[in-house]
Short mmCIF file of C-alpha atoms in Angstrom, two decimals:
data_model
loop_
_atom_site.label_atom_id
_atom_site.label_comp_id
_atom_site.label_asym_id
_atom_site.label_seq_id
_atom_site.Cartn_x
_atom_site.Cartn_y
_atom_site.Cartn_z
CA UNK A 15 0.00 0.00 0.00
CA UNK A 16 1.27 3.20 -0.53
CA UNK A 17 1.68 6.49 1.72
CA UNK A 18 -1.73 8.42 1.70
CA UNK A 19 -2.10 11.51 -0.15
CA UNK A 20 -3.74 14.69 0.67
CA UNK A 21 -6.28 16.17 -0.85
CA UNK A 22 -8.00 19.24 0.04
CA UNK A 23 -11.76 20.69 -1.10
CA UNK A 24 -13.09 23.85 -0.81
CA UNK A 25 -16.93 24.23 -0.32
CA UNK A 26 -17.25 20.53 0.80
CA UNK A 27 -20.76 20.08 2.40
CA UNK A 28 -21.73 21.87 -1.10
CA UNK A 29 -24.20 19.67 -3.91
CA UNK A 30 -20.53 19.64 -5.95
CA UNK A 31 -18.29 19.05 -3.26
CA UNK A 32 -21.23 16.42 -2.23
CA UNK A 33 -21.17 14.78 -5.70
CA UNK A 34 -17.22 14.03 -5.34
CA UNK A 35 -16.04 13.71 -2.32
CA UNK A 36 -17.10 10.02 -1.82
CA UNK A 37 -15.46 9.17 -5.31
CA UNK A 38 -12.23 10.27 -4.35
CA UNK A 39 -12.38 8.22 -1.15
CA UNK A 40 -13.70 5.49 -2.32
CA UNK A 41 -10.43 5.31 -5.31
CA UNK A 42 -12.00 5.47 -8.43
CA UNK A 43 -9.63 8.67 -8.95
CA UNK A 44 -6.68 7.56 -7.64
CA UNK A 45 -6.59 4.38 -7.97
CA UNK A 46 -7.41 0.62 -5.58
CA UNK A 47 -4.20 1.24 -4.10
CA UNK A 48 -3.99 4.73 -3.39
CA UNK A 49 -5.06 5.84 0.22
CA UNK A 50 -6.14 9.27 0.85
CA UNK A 51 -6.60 11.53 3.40
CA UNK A 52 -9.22 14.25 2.63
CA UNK A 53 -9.16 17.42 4.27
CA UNK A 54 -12.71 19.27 3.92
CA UNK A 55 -12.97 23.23 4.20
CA UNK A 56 -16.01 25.29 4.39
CA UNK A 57 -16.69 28.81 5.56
CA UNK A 58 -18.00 28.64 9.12
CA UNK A 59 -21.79 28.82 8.98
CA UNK A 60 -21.80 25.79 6.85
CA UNK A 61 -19.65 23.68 9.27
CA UNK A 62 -22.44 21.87 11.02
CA UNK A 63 -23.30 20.31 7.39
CA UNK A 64 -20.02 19.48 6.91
CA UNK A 65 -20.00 17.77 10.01
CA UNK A 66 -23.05 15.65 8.80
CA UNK A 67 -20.66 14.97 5.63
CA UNK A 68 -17.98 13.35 7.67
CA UNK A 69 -20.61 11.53 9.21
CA UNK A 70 -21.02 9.90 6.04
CA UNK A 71 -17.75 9.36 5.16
CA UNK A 72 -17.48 7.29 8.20
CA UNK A 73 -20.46 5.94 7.83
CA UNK A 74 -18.75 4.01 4.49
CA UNK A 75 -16.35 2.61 5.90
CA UNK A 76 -14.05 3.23 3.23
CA UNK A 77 -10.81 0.98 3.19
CA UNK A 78 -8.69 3.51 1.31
CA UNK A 79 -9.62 6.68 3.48
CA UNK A 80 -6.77 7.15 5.93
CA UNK A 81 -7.75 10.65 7.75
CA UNK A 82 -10.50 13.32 7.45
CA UNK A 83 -9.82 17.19 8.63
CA UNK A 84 -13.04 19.36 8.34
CA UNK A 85 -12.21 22.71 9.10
CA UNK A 86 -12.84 26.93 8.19
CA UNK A 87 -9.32 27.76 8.55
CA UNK A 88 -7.31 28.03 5.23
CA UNK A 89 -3.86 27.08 6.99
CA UNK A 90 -5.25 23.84 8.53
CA UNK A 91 -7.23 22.62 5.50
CA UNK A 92 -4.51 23.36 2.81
CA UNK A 93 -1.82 21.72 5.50
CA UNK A 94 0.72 19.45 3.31
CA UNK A 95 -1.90 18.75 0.19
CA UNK A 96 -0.77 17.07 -2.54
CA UNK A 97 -4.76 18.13 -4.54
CA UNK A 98 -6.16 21.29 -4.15
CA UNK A 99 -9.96 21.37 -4.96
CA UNK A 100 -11.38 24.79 -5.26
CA UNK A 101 -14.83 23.93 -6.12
CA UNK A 102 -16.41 26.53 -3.08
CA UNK A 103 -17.46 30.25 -4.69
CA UNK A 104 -20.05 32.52 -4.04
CA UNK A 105 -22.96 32.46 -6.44
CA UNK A 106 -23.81 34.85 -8.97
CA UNK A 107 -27.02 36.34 -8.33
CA UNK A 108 -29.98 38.25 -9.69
CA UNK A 109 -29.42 41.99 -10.53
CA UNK A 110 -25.54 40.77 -10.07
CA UNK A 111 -22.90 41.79 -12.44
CA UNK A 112 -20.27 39.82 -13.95
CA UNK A 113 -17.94 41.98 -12.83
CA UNK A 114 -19.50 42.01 -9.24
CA UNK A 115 -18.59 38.39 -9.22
CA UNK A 116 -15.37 38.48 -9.52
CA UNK A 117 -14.71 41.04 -7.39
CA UNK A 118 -16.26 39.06 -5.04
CA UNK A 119 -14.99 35.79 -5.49
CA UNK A 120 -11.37 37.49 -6.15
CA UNK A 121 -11.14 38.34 -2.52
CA UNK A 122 -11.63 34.82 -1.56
CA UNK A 123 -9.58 33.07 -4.05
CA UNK A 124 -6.53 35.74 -3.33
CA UNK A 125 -6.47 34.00 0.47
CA UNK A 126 -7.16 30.42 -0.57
CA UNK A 127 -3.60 31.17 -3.06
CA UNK A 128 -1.69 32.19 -0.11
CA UNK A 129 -2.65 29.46 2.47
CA UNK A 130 -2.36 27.09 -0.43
CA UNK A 131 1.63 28.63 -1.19
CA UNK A 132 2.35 28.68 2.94
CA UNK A 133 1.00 25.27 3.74
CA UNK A 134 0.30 23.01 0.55
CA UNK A 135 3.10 20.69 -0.72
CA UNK A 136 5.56 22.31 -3.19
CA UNK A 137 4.63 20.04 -5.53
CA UNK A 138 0.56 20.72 -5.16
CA UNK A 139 -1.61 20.97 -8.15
CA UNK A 140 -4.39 23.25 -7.54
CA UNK A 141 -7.90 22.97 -9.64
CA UNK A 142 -10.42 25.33 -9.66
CA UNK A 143 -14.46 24.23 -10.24
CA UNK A 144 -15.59 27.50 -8.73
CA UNK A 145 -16.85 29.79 -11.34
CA UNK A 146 -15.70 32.33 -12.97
CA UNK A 147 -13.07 29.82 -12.64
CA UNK A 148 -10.42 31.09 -15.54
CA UNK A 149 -9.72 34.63 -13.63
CA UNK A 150 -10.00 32.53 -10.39
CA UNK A 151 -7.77 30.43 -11.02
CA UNK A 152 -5.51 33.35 -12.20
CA UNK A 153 -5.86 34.95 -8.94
CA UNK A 154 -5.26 31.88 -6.62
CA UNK A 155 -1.69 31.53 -8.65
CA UNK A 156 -1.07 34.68 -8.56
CA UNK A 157 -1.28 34.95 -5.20
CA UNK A 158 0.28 31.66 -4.52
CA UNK A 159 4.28 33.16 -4.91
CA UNK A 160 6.65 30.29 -5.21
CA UNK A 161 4.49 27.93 -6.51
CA UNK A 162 4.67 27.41 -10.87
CA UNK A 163 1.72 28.31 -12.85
CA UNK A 164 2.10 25.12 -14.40
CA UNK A 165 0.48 23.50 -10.87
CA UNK A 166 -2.78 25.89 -11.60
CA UNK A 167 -5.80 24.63 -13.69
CA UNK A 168 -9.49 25.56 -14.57
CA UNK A 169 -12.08 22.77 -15.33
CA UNK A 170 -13.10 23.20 -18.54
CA UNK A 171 -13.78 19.57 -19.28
CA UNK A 172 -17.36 20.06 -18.68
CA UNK A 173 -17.62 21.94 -21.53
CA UNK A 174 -15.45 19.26 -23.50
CA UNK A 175 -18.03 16.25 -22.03
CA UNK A 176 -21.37 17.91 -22.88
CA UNK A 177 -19.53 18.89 -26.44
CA UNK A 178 -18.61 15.44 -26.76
CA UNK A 179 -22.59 14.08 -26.17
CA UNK A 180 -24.41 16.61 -28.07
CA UNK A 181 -21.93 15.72 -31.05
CA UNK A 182 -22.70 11.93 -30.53
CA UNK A 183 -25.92 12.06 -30.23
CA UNK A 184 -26.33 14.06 -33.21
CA UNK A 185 -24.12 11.21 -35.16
CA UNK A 186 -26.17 8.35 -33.48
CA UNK A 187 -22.86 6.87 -31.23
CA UNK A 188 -21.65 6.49 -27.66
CA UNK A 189 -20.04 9.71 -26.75
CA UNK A 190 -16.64 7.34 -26.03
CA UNK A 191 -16.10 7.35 -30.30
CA UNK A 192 -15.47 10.71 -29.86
CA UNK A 193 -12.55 12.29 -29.46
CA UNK A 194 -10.03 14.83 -30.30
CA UNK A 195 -12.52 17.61 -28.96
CA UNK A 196 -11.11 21.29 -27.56
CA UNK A 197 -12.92 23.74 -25.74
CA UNK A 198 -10.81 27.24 -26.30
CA UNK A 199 -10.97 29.63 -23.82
CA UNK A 200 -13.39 30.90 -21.01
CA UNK A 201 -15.62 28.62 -19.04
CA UNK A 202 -18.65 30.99 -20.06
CA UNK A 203 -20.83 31.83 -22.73
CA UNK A 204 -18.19 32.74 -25.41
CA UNK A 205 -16.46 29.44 -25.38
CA UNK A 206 -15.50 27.63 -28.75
CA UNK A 207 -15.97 23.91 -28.53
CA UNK A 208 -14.31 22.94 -31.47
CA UNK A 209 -15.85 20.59 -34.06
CA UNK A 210 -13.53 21.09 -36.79
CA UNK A 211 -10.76 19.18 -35.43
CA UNK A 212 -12.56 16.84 -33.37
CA UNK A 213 -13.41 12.96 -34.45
CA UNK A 214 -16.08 10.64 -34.55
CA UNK A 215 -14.49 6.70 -34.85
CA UNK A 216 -11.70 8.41 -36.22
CA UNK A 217 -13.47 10.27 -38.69
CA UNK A 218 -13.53 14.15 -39.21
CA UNK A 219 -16.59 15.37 -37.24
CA UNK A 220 -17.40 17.62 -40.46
CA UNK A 221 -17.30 13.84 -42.48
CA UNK A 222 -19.58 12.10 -40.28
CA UNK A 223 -21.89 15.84 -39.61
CA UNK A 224 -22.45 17.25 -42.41
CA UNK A 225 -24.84 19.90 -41.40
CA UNK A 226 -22.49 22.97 -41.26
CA UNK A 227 -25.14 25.49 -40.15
CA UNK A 228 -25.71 22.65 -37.19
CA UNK A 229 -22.33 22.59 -36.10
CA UNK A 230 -21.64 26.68 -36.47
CA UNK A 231 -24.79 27.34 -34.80
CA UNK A 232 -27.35 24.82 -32.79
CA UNK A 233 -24.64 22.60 -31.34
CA UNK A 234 -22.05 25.27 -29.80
CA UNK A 235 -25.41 27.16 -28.48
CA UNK A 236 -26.51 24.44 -26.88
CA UNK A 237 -22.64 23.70 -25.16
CA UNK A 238 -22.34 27.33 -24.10
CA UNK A 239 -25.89 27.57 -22.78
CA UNK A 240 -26.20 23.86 -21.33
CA UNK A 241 -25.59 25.00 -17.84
CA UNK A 242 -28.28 27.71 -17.88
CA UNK A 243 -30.63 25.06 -19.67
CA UNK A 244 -30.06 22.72 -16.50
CA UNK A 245 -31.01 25.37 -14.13
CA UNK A 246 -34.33 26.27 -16.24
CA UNK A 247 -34.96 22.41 -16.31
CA UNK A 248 -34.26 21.60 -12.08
CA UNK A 249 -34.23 24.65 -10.67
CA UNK A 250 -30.55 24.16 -9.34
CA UNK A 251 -27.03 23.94 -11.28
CA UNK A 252 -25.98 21.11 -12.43
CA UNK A 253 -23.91 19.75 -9.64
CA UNK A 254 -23.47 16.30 -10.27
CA UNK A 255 -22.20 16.90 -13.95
CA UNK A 256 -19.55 19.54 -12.84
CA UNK A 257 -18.19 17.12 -10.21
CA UNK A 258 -17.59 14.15 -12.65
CA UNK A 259 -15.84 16.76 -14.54
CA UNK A 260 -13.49 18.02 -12.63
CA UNK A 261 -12.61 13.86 -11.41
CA UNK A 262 -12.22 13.44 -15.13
CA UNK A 263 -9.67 16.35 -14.95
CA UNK A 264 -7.69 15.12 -12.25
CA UNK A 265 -7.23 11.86 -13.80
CA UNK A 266 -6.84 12.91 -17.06
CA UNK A 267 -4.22 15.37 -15.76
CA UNK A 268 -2.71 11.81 -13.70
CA UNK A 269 -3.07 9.35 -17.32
CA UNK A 270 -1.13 9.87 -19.82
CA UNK A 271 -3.51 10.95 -22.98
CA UNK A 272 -4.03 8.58 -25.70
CA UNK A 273 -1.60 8.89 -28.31
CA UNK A 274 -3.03 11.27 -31.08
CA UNK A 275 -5.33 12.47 -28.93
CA UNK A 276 -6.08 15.33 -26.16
CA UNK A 277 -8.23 17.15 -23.45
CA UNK A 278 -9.64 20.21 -22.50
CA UNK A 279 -8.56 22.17 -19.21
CA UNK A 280 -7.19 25.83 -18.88
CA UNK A 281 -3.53 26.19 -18.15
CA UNK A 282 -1.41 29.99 -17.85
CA UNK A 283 -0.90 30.78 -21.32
CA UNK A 284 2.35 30.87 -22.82
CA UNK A 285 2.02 32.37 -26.13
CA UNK A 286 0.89 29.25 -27.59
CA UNK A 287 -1.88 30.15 -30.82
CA UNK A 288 -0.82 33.77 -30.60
CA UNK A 289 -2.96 33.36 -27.12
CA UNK A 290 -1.69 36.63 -24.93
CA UNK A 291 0.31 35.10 -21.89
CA UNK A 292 -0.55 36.46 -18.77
CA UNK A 293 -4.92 34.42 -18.56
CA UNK A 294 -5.85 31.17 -18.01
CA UNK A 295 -7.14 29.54 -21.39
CA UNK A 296 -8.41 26.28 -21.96
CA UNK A 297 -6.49 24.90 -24.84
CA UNK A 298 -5.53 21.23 -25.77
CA UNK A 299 -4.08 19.46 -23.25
CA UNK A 300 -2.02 16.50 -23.20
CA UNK A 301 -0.66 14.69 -20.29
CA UNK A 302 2.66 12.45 -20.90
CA UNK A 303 3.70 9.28 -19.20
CA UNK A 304 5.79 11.08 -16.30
CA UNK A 305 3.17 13.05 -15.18
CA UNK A 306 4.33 16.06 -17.22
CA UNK A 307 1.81 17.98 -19.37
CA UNK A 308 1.76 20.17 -22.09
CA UNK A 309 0.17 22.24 -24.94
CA UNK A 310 -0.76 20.33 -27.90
CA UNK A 311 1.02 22.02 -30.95
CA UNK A 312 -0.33 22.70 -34.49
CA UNK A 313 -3.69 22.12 -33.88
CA UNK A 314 -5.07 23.42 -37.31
CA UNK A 315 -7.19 26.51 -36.40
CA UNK A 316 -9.22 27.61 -39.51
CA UNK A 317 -11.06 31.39 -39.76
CA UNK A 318 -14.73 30.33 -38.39
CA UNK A 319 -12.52 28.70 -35.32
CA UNK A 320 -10.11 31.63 -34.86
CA UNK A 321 -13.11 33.83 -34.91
CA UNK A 322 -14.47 32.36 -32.05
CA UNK A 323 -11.39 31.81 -30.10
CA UNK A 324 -10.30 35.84 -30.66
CA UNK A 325 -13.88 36.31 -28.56
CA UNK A 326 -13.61 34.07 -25.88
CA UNK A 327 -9.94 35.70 -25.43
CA UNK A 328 -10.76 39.08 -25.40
CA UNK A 329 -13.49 38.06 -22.96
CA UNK A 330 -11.27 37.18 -20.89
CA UNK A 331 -8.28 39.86 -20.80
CA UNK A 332 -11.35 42.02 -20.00
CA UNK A 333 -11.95 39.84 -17.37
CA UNK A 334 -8.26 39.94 -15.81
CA UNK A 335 -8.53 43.37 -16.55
CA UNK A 336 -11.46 44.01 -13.65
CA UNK A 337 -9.11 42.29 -11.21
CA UNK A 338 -6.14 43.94 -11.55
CA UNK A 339 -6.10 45.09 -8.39
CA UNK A 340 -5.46 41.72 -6.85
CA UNK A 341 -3.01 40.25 -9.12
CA UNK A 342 0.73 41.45 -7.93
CA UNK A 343 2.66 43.47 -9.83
#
């Protein structure tokens, strides 16, 4: 058996945080032989739930979870993680601006960076699930000094798995035969999921879908707006979805990718597509047999796709541009 690993959640005794947590401990992320310790932080009014979610977790009886910390306090939950999970953020909410948001959230994820650079491992990857998790994400690693950027990620890969099923079900296949499929950009309304280079059975999407307007118009509608279409439909976010998604991150970020092929999560830009460094874009990812991971290169990018992904961009450089104020110079 091996020595546990630690990882921590943010906004644990939330639906997401709910949806994962007993996943992780039960080792379907990190494998049968992979002991964890899970250390579960929530602001203090919601402690008492969280105590009713350790209840739970005991309750199981799971053979692979070694310790449990539930706790408010940044230092003590971030203490020696090897995961960080930021999936905790506050809400956006009716009459609320975008910008509103993130000045709101900024504040929080500008302490979570710190505690996570004083008391994580030096080698911690951090995740972030709580939206708007791009210029989040930037400001947790920005605020996390010493750590690289190349330990900071935004989910994107729920984008990339509803993209995936509205393009199978369109073709009439499991969403598994597809592949090769790239959100660029901003989890938010101006993402590109992009059909032209993914792959159905190893087939050009554009081969096996040949309804252009489809693809240019219905299908990356419906990806953009599928989140807002799940809150019209239960009257609550979709919880359960996003939480698959970001365990499909971490492991995908753990596996190494298929050969030829590649995922979606946002990573610091480095100049890669003529992408501005200095944001957090989502970009093809692929993740190499020693744990290493890297931009995919020459991704063919035609002028409907660069069109989209020039939008998405400049959506968010205006984003990083509202939070300014807590990025360091």
């Amino acid at each position: 058996m091996k020595d546990p690993i630690t990882i921590s959640i943010t906004g644990a005794a939330g639906n997401i945080g709910y949806a994962l947590l007993f996943r992780i401990a039960s080792g379907s992320v990190f494998g049968p032989d992979q002991p964890v310790n899970l250390n579960l932080i929530e602001i203090e009014p919601a402690l008492p739930a969280l105590e009713g979610v350790v209840m739970e977790l005991d309750d199981c009886a799971f053979p692979l979870l070694n310790d449990i910390v539930a706790t408010s306090d940044l230092n003590e939950g971030f203490k020696d993680a090897d995961w960080a999970l930021l999936v905790g953020s506050v809400p956006r909410k009716a009459g609320m601006e975008r910008n509103d948001l993130l000045s709101i959230n900024g504040g929080i994820f500008t302490g979570q960076g710190q505690a996570i650079a004083a008391n994580a491992k030096s080698t911690c990857r951090t995740l972030v699930v709580g939206n708007p998790c791009n210029t989040n994400c930037l400001i947790a690693m920005a605020n996390a000094a010493g750590l690289p950027k190349n330990q900071f990620f935004a989910m994107t890969r729920l984008d990339e798995n509803r993209a995936k099923s509205q393009l199978a079900k369109k073709a009439g296949v499991h969403p598994s035969q597809v592949t090769n499929l790239c959100i660029w950009g901003n989890h938010s309304a101006t993402q590109y999921p992009d059909f032209t280079n993914a792959r159905i059975d190893g087939k050009p999407v554009t081969e096996v879908i040949t309804d252009r307007e489809w693809l240019e118009g219905e299908f990356i509608k419906t990806v953009q707006q599928r989140g807002a279409a799940i809150i019209k439909a239960r009257g609550a976010s979709s919880a359960a979805s996003a939480a698959n998604a970001a365990l499909d991150t971490v492991v995908s970020l753990i596996t190494p990718t298929p050969e030829g092929d590649w995922h979606s999560v946002a990573v610091a830009t480095d100049g890669s597509y003529g992408i501005e460094e200095g944001i957090i874009a989502s970009m093809p990812i692929k993740t190499n047999a020693d744990g290493s991971w890297e931009v995919v290169q020459g991704v063919p990018v035609d002028e409907f796709s660069q069109g989209k992904i020039d939008a998405t961009i400049a959506e968010l450089k205006e984003e990083r541009e509202a939070v300014k104020d807590l990025i360091p110079a």
